CSV table of C-alpha atoms and ligand atoms in Angstrom, one decimal:
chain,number,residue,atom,x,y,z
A,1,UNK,CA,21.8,-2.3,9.5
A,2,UNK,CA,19.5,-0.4,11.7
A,3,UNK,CA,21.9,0.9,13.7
A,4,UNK,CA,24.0,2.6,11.1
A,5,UNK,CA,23.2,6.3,11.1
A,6,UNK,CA,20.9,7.6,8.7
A,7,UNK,CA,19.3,10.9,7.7
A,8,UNK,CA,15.4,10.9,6.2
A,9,UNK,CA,15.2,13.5,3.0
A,10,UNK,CA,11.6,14.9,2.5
A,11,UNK,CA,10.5,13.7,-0.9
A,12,UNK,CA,6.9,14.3,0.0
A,13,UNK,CA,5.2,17.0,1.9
A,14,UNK,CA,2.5,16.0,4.2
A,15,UNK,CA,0.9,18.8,2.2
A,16,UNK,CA,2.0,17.5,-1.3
A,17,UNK,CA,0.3,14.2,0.4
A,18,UNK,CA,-2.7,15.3,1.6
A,19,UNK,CA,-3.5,16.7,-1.9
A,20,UNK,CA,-2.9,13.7,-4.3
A,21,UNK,CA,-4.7,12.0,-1.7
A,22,UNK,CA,-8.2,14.0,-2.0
A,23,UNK,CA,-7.4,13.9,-6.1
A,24,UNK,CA,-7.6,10.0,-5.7
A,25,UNK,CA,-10.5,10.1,-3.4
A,26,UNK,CA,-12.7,11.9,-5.9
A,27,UNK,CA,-11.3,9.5,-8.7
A,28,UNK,CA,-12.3,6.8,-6.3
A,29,UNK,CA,-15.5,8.7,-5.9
A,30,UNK,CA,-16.7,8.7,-9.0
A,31,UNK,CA,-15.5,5.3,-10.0
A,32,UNK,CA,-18.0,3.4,-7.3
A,33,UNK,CA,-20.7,6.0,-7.3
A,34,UNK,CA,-23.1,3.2,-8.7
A,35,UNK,CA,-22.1,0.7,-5.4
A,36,UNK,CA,-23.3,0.2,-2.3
A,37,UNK,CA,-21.1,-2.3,-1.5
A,38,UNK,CA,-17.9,-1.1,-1.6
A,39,UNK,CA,-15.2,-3.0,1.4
A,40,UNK,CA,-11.6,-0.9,1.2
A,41,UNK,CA,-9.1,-3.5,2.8
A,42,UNK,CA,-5.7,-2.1,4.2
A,43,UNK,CA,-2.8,-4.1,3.7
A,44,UNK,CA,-0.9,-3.7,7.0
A,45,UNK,CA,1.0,-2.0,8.6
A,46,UNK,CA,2.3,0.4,5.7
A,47,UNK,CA,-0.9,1.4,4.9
A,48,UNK,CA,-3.1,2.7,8.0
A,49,UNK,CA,-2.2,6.0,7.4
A,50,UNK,CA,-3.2,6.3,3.9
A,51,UNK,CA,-6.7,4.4,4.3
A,52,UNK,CA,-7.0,6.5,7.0
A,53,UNK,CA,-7.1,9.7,5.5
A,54,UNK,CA,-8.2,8.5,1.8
A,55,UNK,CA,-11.8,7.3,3.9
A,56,UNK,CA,-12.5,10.1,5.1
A,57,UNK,CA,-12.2,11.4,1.7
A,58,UNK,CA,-14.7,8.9,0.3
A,59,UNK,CA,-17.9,10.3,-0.6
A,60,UNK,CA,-19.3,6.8,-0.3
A,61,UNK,CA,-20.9,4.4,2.0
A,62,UNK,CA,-17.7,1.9,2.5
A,63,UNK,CA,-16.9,-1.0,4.9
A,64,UNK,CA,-13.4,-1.1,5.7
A,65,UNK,CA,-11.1,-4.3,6.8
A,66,UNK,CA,-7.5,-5.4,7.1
A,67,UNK,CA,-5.1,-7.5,6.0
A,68,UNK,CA,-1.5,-8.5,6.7
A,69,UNK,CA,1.0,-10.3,4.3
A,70,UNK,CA,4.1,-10.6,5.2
A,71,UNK,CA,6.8,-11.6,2.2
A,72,UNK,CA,10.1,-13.2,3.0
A,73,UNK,CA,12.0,-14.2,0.2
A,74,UNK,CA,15.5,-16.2,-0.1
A,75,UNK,CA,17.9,-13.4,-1.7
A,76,UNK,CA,19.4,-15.7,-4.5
A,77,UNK,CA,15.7,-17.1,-6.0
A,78,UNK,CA,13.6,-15.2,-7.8
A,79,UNK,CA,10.2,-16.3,-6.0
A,80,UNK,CA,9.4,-15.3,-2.8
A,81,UNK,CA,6.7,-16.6,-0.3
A,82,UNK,CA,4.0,-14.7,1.0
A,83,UNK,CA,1.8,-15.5,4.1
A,84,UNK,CA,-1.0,-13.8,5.4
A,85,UNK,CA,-0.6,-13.3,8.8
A,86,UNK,CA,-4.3,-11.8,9.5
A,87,UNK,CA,-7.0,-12.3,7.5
A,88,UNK,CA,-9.8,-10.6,6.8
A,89,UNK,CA,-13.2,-10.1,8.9
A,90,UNK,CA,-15.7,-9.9,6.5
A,91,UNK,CA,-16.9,-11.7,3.0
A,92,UNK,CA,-16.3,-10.3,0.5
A,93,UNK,CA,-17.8,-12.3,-2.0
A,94,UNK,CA,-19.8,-10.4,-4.7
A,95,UNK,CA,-18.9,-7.3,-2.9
A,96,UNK,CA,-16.6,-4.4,-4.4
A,97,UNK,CA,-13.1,-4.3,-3.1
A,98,UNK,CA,-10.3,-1.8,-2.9
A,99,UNK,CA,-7.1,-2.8,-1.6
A,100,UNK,CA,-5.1,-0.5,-0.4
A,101,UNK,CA,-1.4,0.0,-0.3
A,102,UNK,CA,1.0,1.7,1.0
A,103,UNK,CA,4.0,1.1,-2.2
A,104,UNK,CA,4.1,-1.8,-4.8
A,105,UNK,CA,7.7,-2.8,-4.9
A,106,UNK,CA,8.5,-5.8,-6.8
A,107,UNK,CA,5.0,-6.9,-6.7
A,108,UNK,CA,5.3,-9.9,-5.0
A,109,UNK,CA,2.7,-9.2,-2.3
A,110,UNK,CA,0.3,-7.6,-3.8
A,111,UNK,CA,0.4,-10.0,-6.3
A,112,UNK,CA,-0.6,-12.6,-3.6
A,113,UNK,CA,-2.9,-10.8,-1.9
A,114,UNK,CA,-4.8,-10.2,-5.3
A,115,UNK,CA,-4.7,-14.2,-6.2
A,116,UNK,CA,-5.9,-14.9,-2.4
A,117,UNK,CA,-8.6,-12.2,-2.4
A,118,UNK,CA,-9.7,-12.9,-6.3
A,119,UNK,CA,-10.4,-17.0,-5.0
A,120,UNK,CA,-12.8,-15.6,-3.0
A,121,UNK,CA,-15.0,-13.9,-5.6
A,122,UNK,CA,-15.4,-10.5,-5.0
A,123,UNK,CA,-17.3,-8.3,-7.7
A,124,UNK,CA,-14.9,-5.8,-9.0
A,125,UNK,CA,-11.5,-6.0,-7.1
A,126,UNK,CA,-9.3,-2.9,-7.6
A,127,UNK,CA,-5.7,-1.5,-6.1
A,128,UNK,CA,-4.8,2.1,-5.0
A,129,UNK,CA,-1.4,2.0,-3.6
A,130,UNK,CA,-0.1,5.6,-2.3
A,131,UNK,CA,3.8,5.3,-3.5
A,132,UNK,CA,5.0,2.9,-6.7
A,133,UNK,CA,8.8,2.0,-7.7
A,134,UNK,CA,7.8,1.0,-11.2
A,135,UNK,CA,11.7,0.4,-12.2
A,136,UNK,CA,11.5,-2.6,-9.2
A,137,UNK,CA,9.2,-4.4,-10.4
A,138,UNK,CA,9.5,-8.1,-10.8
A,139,UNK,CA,5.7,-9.4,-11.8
A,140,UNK,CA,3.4,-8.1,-14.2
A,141,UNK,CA,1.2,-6.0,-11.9
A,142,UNK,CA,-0.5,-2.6,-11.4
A,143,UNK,CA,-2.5,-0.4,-9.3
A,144,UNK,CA,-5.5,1.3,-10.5
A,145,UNK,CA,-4.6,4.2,-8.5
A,146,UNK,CA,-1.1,5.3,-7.8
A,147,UNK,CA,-0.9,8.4,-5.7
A,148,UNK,CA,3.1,8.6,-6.7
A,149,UNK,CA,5.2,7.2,-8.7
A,150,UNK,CA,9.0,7.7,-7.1
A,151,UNK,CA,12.8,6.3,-8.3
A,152,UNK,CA,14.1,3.3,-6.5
A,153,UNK,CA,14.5,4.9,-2.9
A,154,UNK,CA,13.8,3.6,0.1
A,155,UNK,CA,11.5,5.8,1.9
A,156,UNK,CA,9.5,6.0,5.3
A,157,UNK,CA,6.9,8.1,7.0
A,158,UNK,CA,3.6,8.3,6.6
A,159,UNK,CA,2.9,4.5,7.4
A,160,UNK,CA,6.2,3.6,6.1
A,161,UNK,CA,8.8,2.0,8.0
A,162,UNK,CA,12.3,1.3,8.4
A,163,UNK,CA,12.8,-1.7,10.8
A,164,UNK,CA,9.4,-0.7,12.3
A,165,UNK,CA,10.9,3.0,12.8
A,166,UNK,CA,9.5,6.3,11.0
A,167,UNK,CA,6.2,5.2,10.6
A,168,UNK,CA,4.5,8.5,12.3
A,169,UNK,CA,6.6,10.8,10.1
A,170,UNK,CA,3.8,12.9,8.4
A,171,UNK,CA,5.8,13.4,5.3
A,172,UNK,CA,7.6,11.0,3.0
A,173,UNK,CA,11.6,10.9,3.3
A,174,UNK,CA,14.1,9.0,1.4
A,175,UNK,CA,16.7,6.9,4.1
A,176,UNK,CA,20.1,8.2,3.7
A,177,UNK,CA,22.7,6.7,5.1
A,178,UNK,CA,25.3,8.7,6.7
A,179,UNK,CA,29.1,8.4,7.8
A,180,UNK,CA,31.4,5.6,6.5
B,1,IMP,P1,6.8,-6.0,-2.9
B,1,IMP,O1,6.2,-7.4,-2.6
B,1,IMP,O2,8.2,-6.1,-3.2
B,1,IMP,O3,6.0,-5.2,-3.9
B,1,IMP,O4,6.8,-5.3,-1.5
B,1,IMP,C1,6.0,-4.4,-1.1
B,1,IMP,C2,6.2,-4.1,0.4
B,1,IMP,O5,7.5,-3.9,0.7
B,1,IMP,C3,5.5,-2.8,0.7
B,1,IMP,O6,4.2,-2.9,1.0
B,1,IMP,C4,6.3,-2.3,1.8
B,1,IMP,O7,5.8,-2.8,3.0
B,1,IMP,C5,7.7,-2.9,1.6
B,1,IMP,N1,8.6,-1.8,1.0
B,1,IMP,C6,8.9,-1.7,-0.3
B,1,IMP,N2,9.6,-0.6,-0.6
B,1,IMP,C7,9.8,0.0,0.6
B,1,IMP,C8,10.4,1.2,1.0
B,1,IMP,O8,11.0,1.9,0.3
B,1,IMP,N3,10.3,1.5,2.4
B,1,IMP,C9,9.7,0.7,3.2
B,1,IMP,N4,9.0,-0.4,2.9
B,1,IMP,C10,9.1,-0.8,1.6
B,2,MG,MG1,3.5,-3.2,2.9
């Protein structure tokens, strides 16, 4: 599947990007102006990019940490499985926490994340996810913050990958494939 040839349509601007994400940032802002304890946690990989830039945007004292879940799922059942292949460094017990996401899909992982993180007793526990396919969705869940919502398309750059490829694009591109 990799190897059949593909073209990457620009759906997002790195410019159209950069904008929604200093919008969110000063959403963000003003949501946790009355913490001091705010921890944003990456889910990786699709997200470094995004946290990346929406820190910096931050007019807040934040920690920031990472997580990986990966989601493998048997095509013909309805629940998939979700490990977490790094946890996180710090506690986050009683603390504020933002996730953040590169695109909620079905749900499944984020979903997981959420229940695993949630066990552990954080204060408020929140979701910004840059991208959302609401018409793929297969559990009841919902970021706080969506930077975009877009069709059912799949897309890279900008964190985003496509059998790890694309991920330094700095815009957003739907995959087209190409040829016969
Ligand atoms: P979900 O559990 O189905 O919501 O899966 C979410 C994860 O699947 C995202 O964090 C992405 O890593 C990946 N994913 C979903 N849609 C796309 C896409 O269009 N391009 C690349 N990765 C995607
Ligand atoms: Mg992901």
């Amino acid at each position: 599947m990799a190897e059949r040839p593909y073209v990457i349509d620009e759906l997002l601007s790195a410019k159209t990007i950069a904008a929604r994400v200093e919008a969110l940032a000063q959403e963000i802002t003003a949501h946790y102006a009355d913490t001091d304890k705010l921890v944003v946690v990456g889910l990786l990989r699709g997200s470094f990019i995004f946290i990346a830039d929406l820190v910096r945007e931050l007019a807040l004292p934040v920690e920031v940490d990472f997580i990986e879940a990966s989601s493998y799922g048997n095509a013909t059942t309805s629940s998939r499985e979700v490990r977490i292949l790094k946890d996180l460094r710090g506690e986050i017990e009683g603390r504020d926490v933002l996730v953040v996401e590169d695109i909620v899909d079905t749900g499944h992982t984020l979903k997981a994340v959420l229940h695993l993180l949630d066990g552990r007793k954080p204060n408020r526990l929140e979701v910004c996810a840059l991208l959302d396919k609401p018409v793929r969705r297969e559990v009841d869940i919902r970021a706080r913050w969506v930077g975009f919502d877009i069709p059912d398309e799949f897309v890279v750059g900008y964190g985003i990958d496509f059998a790890q490829r694309n991920r330094n694009l700095p815009y957003i591109g739907a995959v087209r494939f190409t040829g016969t």
